[in-house]
């Protein structure tokens, strides 16, 4: 499920605002231009109900449809990144593979930064917003330092470093600042980045598969395996 009105509004609200989502096989569209057999610019019809709700929504919106076969199954990704030169199709599919990192980011904020305390301390709406902004700023600050640390390593992405260990190192760094002279701050910062670069995680297993299945409910009564003739 997706809303063409929300996607169009998000894309037009500023520069470099893009979206990307999976679509099913029965997705309806009209091909406008093809980059390859599995990469095309498509036109999507919007519904009258959507145009009534979103005044700026046109009758047709253009998007990019990229598909790829993985283990015999075809996956389709719809995105607003229509420039084929700036955004190669293979890069889009590869980027979609990392969508799970977003969920991991939420978990890191909840478990590591908030210490699994899912209820915020603030009581007033303005203070709740301030507290949430504080968590987001702290998270992005740690991620920025992890990015700088990964730049010193060969073939290591920032998400291949341990967030928990990096957060502990950053916390210790800021706790020691009052005891550090201003002239020594650059040296201590260099030590911090060097320390974070050592928190490399083990390689992830790409061959793991967890297909959906239904767990049988335990039966309340014993199963009678005899037929009617055996009961007499």
PDB file of N, CA and C in Angstrom, residues 13-63:
ATOM      1  N   UNK A  13       8.471  18.749  -2.103  1.00  0.00           N
ATOM      2  CA  UNK A  13       8.591  19.654  -0.952  1.00  0.00           C
ATOM      3  C   UNK A  13       9.964  20.305  -0.849  1.00  0.00           C
ATOM      4  N   UNK A  14      10.951  19.800  -1.572  1.00  0.00           N
ATOM      5  CA  UNK A  14      12.300  20.358  -1.505  1.00  0.00           C
ATOM      6  C   UNK A  14      13.205  19.683  -2.512  1.00  0.00           C
ATOM      7  N   UNK A  15      14.477  20.029  -2.475  1.00  0.00           N
ATOM      8  CA  UNK A  15      15.445  19.437  -3.389  1.00  0.00           C
ATOM      9  C   UNK A  15      15.994  18.135  -2.813  1.00  0.00           C
ATOM     10  N   UNK A  16      16.270  17.211  -3.730  1.00  0.00           N
ATOM     11  CA  UNK A  16      16.876  15.923  -3.361  1.00  0.00           C
ATOM     12  C   UNK A  16      16.049  15.169  -2.321  1.00  0.00           C
ATOM     13  N   UNK A  17      14.734  15.265  -2.448  1.00  0.00           N
ATOM     14  CA  UNK A  17      13.846  14.477  -1.586  1.00  0.00           C
ATOM     15  C   UNK A  17      13.306  13.315  -2.410  1.00  0.00           C
ATOM     16  N   UNK A  18      13.717  12.137  -2.065  1.00  0.00           N
ATOM     17  CA  UNK A  18      13.333  10.966  -2.847  1.00  0.00           C
ATOM     18  C   UNK A  18      12.693   9.911  -1.960  1.00  0.00           C
ATOM     19  N   UNK A  19      11.991   9.004  -2.598  1.00  0.00           N
ATOM     20  CA  UNK A  19      11.367   7.878  -1.911  1.00  0.00           C
ATOM     21  C   UNK A  19      11.623   6.598  -2.708  1.00  0.00           C
ATOM     22  N   UNK A  20      11.470   5.477  -2.040  1.00  0.00           N
ATOM     23  CA  UNK A  20      11.687   4.176  -2.667  1.00  0.00           C
ATOM     24  C   UNK A  20      10.877   3.140  -1.904  1.00  0.00           C
ATOM     25  N   UNK A  21      10.149   2.307  -2.643  1.00  0.00           N
ATOM     26  CA  UNK A  21       9.309   1.299  -1.992  1.00  0.00           C
ATOM     27  C   UNK A  21       9.113   0.105  -2.916  1.00  0.00           C
ATOM     28  N   UNK A  22       8.800  -1.066  -2.346  1.00  0.00           N
ATOM     29  CA  UNK A  22       8.550  -2.250  -3.167  1.00  0.00           C
ATOM     30  C   UNK A  22       7.125  -2.235  -3.718  1.00  0.00           C
ATOM     31  N   UNK A  23       6.927  -2.859  -4.874  1.00  0.00           N
ATOM     32  CA  UNK A  23       5.593  -2.976  -5.465  1.00  0.00           C
ATOM     33  C   UNK A  23       5.357  -4.423  -5.873  1.00  0.00           C
ATOM     34  N   UNK A  24       4.093  -4.801  -5.957  1.00  0.00           N
ATOM     35  CA  UNK A  24       3.731  -6.166  -6.297  1.00  0.00           C
ATOM     36  C   UNK A  24       3.738  -6.373  -7.808  1.00  0.00           C
ATOM     37  N   UNK A  25       3.590  -7.634  -8.206  1.00  0.00           N
ATOM     38  CA  UNK A  25       3.625  -7.968  -9.631  1.00  0.00           C
ATOM     39  C   UNK A  25       2.448  -7.369 -10.390  1.00  0.00           C
ATOM     40  N   UNK A  26       1.290  -7.241  -9.734  1.00  0.00           N
ATOM     41  CA  UNK A  26       0.105  -6.717 -10.411  1.00  0.00           C
ATOM     42  C   UNK A  26       0.055  -5.193 -10.412  1.00  0.00           C
ATOM     43  N   UNK A  27       1.157  -4.550 -10.135  1.00  0.00           N
ATOM     44  CA  UNK A  27       1.253  -3.089 -10.133  1.00  0.00           C
ATOM     45  C   UNK A  27       0.948  -2.549 -11.530  1.00  0.00           C
ATOM     46  N   UNK A  28       0.031  -1.581 -11.623  1.00  0.00           N
ATOM     47  CA  UNK A  28      -0.416  -1.035 -12.900  1.00  0.00           C
ATOM     48  C   UNK A  28       0.388   0.220 -13.254  1.00  0.00           C
ATOM     49  N   UNK A  29       0.905   0.249 -14.485  1.00  0.00           N
ATOM     50  CA  UNK A  29       1.701   1.384 -14.940  1.00  0.00           C
ATOM     51  C   UNK A  29       1.772   1.384 -16.464  1.00  0.00           C
ATOM     52  N   UNK A  30       2.302   2.482 -16.999  1.00  0.00           N
ATOM     53  CA  UNK A  30       2.530   2.616 -18.441  1.00  0.00           C
ATOM     54  C   UNK A  30       3.975   3.052 -18.654  1.00  0.00           C
ATOM     55  N   UNK A  31       4.697   2.324 -19.499  1.00  0.00           N
ATOM     56  CA  UNK A  31       6.109   2.611 -19.724  1.00  0.00           C
ATOM     57  C   UNK A  31       6.261   3.891 -20.541  1.00  0.00           C
ATOM     58  N   UNK A  32       7.062   4.811 -20.050  1.00  0.00           N
ATOM     59  CA  UNK A  32       7.360   6.063 -20.745  1.00  0.00           C
ATOM     60  C   UNK A  32       8.702   5.977 -21.461  1.00  0.00           C
ATOM     61  N   UNK A  33       9.693   5.432 -20.783  1.00  0.00           N
ATOM     62  CA  UNK A  33      11.038   5.303 -21.369  1.00  0.00           C
ATOM     63  C   UNK A  33      11.750   4.142 -20.696  1.00  0.00           C
ATOM     64  N   UNK A  34      12.497   3.377 -21.481  1.00  0.00           N
ATOM     65  CA  UNK A  34      13.232   2.234 -20.937  1.00  0.00           C
ATOM     66  C   UNK A  34      14.736   2.497 -20.961  1.00  0.00           C
ATOM     67  N   UNK A  35      15.374   2.279 -19.814  1.00  0.00           N
ATOM     68  CA  UNK A  35      16.830   2.272 -19.751  1.00  0.00           C
ATOM     69  C   UNK A  35      17.366   0.891 -20.111  1.00  0.00           C
ATOM     70  N   UNK A  36      16.640  -0.139 -19.688  1.00  0.00           N
ATOM     71  CA  UNK A  36      16.996  -1.525 -19.989  1.00  0.00           C
ATOM     72  C   UNK A  36      15.742  -2.370 -19.813  1.00  0.00           C
ATOM     73  N   UNK A  37      15.891  -3.681 -19.970  1.00  0.00           N
ATOM     74  CA  UNK A  37      14.722  -4.556 -19.853  1.00  0.00           C
ATOM     75  C   UNK A  37      14.154  -4.576 -18.435  1.00  0.00           C
ATOM     76  N   UNK A  38      14.955  -4.228 -17.456  1.00  0.00           N
ATOM     77  CA  UNK A  38      14.510  -4.246 -16.061  1.00  0.00           C
ATOM     78  C   UNK A  38      14.605  -2.874 -15.396  1.00  0.00           C
ATOM     79  N   UNK A  39      14.653  -1.835 -16.191  1.00  0.00           N
ATOM     80  CA  UNK A  39      14.791  -0.479 -15.656  1.00  0.00           C
ATOM     81  C   UNK A  39      14.048   0.472 -16.580  1.00  0.00           C
ATOM     82  N   UNK A  40      13.000   1.135 -16.074  1.00  0.00           N
ATOM     83  CA  UNK A  40      12.183   1.982 -16.939  1.00  0.00           C
ATOM     84  C   UNK A  40      11.556   3.124 -16.155  1.00  0.00           C
ATOM     85  N   UNK A  41      11.276   4.220 -16.893  1.00  0.00           N
ATOM     86  CA  UNK A  41      10.476   5.315 -16.368  1.00  0.00           C
ATOM     87  C   UNK A  41       9.020   4.992 -16.688  1.00  0.00           C
ATOM     88  N   UNK A  42       8.165   5.029 -15.682  1.00  0.00           N
ATOM     89  CA  UNK A  42       6.770   4.645 -15.866  1.00  0.00           C
ATOM     90  C   UNK A  42       5.852   5.772 -15.415  1.00  0.00           C
ATOM     91  N   UNK A  43       4.636   5.765 -15.968  1.00  0.00           N
ATOM     92  CA  UNK A  43       3.597   6.713 -15.576  1.00  0.00           C
ATOM     93  C   UNK A  43       2.554   5.979 -14.746  1.00  0.00           C
ATOM     94  N   UNK A  44       2.177   6.579 -13.632  1.00  0.00           N
ATOM     95  CA  UNK A  44       1.220   5.968 -12.716  1.00  0.00           C
ATOM     96  C   UNK A  44      -0.023   6.851 -12.649  1.00  0.00           C
ATOM     97  N   UNK A  45      -1.178   6.246 -12.822  1.00  0.00           N
ATOM     98  CA  UNK A  45      -2.431   6.979 -12.725  1.00  0.00           C
ATOM     99  C   UNK A  45      -2.804   7.211 -11.265  1.00  0.00           C
ATOM    100  N   UNK A  46      -3.254   8.401 -10.993  1.00  0.00           N
ATOM    101  CA  UNK A  46      -3.735   8.712  -9.646  1.00  0.00           C
ATOM    102  C   UNK A  46      -5.261   8.638  -9.623  1.00  0.00           C
ATOM    103  N   UNK A  47      -5.819   8.333  -8.491  1.00  0.00           N
ATOM    104  CA  UNK A  47      -7.264   8.178  -8.368  1.00  0.00           C
ATOM    105  C   UNK A  47      -7.939   9.529  -8.135  1.00  0.00           C
ATOM    106  N   UNK A  48      -9.215   9.651  -8.531  1.00  0.00           N
ATOM    107  CA  UNK A  48      -9.938  10.899  -8.252  1.00  0.00           C
ATOM    108  C   UNK A  48      -9.993  11.221  -6.759  1.00  0.00           C
ATOM    109  N   UNK A  49     -10.094  10.188  -5.929  1.00  0.00           N
ATOM    110  CA  UNK A  49     -10.130  10.418  -4.481  1.00  0.00           C
ATOM    111  C   UNK A  49      -8.823  11.037  -3.986  1.00  0.00           C
ATOM    112  N   UNK A  50      -7.695  10.554  -4.552  1.00  0.00           N
ATOM    113  CA  UNK A  50      -6.394  11.098  -4.151  1.00  0.00           C
ATOM    114  C   UNK A  50      -6.235  12.538  -4.622  1.00  0.00           C
ATOM    115  N   UNK A  51      -6.705  12.837  -5.851  1.00  0.00           N
ATOM    116  CA  UNK A  51      -6.588  14.209  -6.376  1.00  0.00           C
ATOM    117  C   UNK A  51      -7.491  15.179  -5.615  1.00  0.00           C
ATOM    118  N   UNK A  52      -8.588  14.653  -5.086  1.00  0.00           N
ATOM    119  CA  UNK A  52      -9.472  15.500  -4.289  1.00  0.00           C
ATOM    120  C   UNK A  52      -8.840  15.835  -2.945  1.00  0.00           C
ATOM    121  N   UNK A  53      -8.103  14.876  -2.399  1.00  0.00           N
ATOM    122  CA  UNK A  53      -7.460  15.078  -1.099  1.00  0.00           C
ATOM    123  C   UNK A  53      -6.196  15.910  -1.223  1.00  0.00           C
ATOM    124  N   UNK A  54      -5.453  15.730  -2.330  1.00  0.00           N
ATOM    125  CA  UNK A  54      -4.209  16.473  -2.565  1.00  0.00           C
ATOM    126  C   UNK A  54      -4.401  17.329  -3.819  1.00  0.00           C
ATOM    127  N   UNK A  55      -4.611  18.629  -3.623  1.00  0.00           N
ATOM    128  CA  UNK A  55      -4.934  19.521  -4.740  1.00  0.00           C
ATOM    129  C   UNK A  55      -3.830  19.582  -5.784  1.00  0.00           C
ATOM    130  N   UNK A  56      -2.578  19.460  -5.348  1.00  0.00           N
ATOM    131  CA  UNK A  56      -1.455  19.603  -6.276  1.00  0.00           C
ATOM    132  C   UNK A  56      -1.146  18.320  -7.034  1.00  0.00           C
ATOM    133  N   UNK A  57      -1.865  17.251  -6.768  1.00  0.00           N
ATOM    134  CA  UNK A  57      -1.574  15.952  -7.381  1.00  0.00           C
ATOM    135  C   UNK A  57      -2.099  15.905  -8.810  1.00  0.00           C
ATOM    136  N   UNK A  58      -1.238  15.647  -9.816  1.00  0.00           N
ATOM    137  CA  UNK A  58      -1.693  15.558 -11.206  1.00  0.00           C
ATOM    138  C   UNK A  58      -2.366  14.215 -11.488  1.00  0.00           C
ATOM    139  N   UNK A  59      -2.907  14.098 -12.689  1.00  0.00           N
ATOM    140  CA  UNK A  59      -3.574  12.846 -13.073  1.00  0.00           C
ATOM    141  C   UNK A  59      -2.571  11.721 -13.269  1.00  0.00           C
ATOM    142  N   UNK A  60      -1.366  12.063 -13.723  1.00  0.00           N
ATOM    143  CA  UNK A  60      -0.294  11.081 -13.912  1.00  0.00           C
ATOM    144  C   UNK A  60       0.964  11.570 -13.206  1.00  0.00           C
ATOM    145  N   UNK A  61       1.667  10.668 -12.551  1.00  0.00           N
ATOM    146  CA  UNK A  61       2.980  10.988 -12.000  1.00  0.00           C
ATOM    147  C   UNK A  61       3.989   9.988 -12.550  1.00  0.00           C
ATOM    148  N   UNK A  62       5.185  10.474 -12.777  1.00  0.00           N
ATOM    149  CA  UNK A  62       6.239   9.611 -13.309  1.00  0.00           C
ATOM    150  C   UNK A  62       7.147   9.129 -12.183  1.00  0.00           C
ATOM    151  N   UNK A  63       7.569   7.892 -12.313  1.00  0.00           N
ATOM    152  CA  UNK A  63       8.486   7.287 -11.352  1.00  0.00           C
ATOM    153  C   UNK A  63       9.365   6.295 -12.102  1.00  0.00           C
TER     154      UNK A  63
END
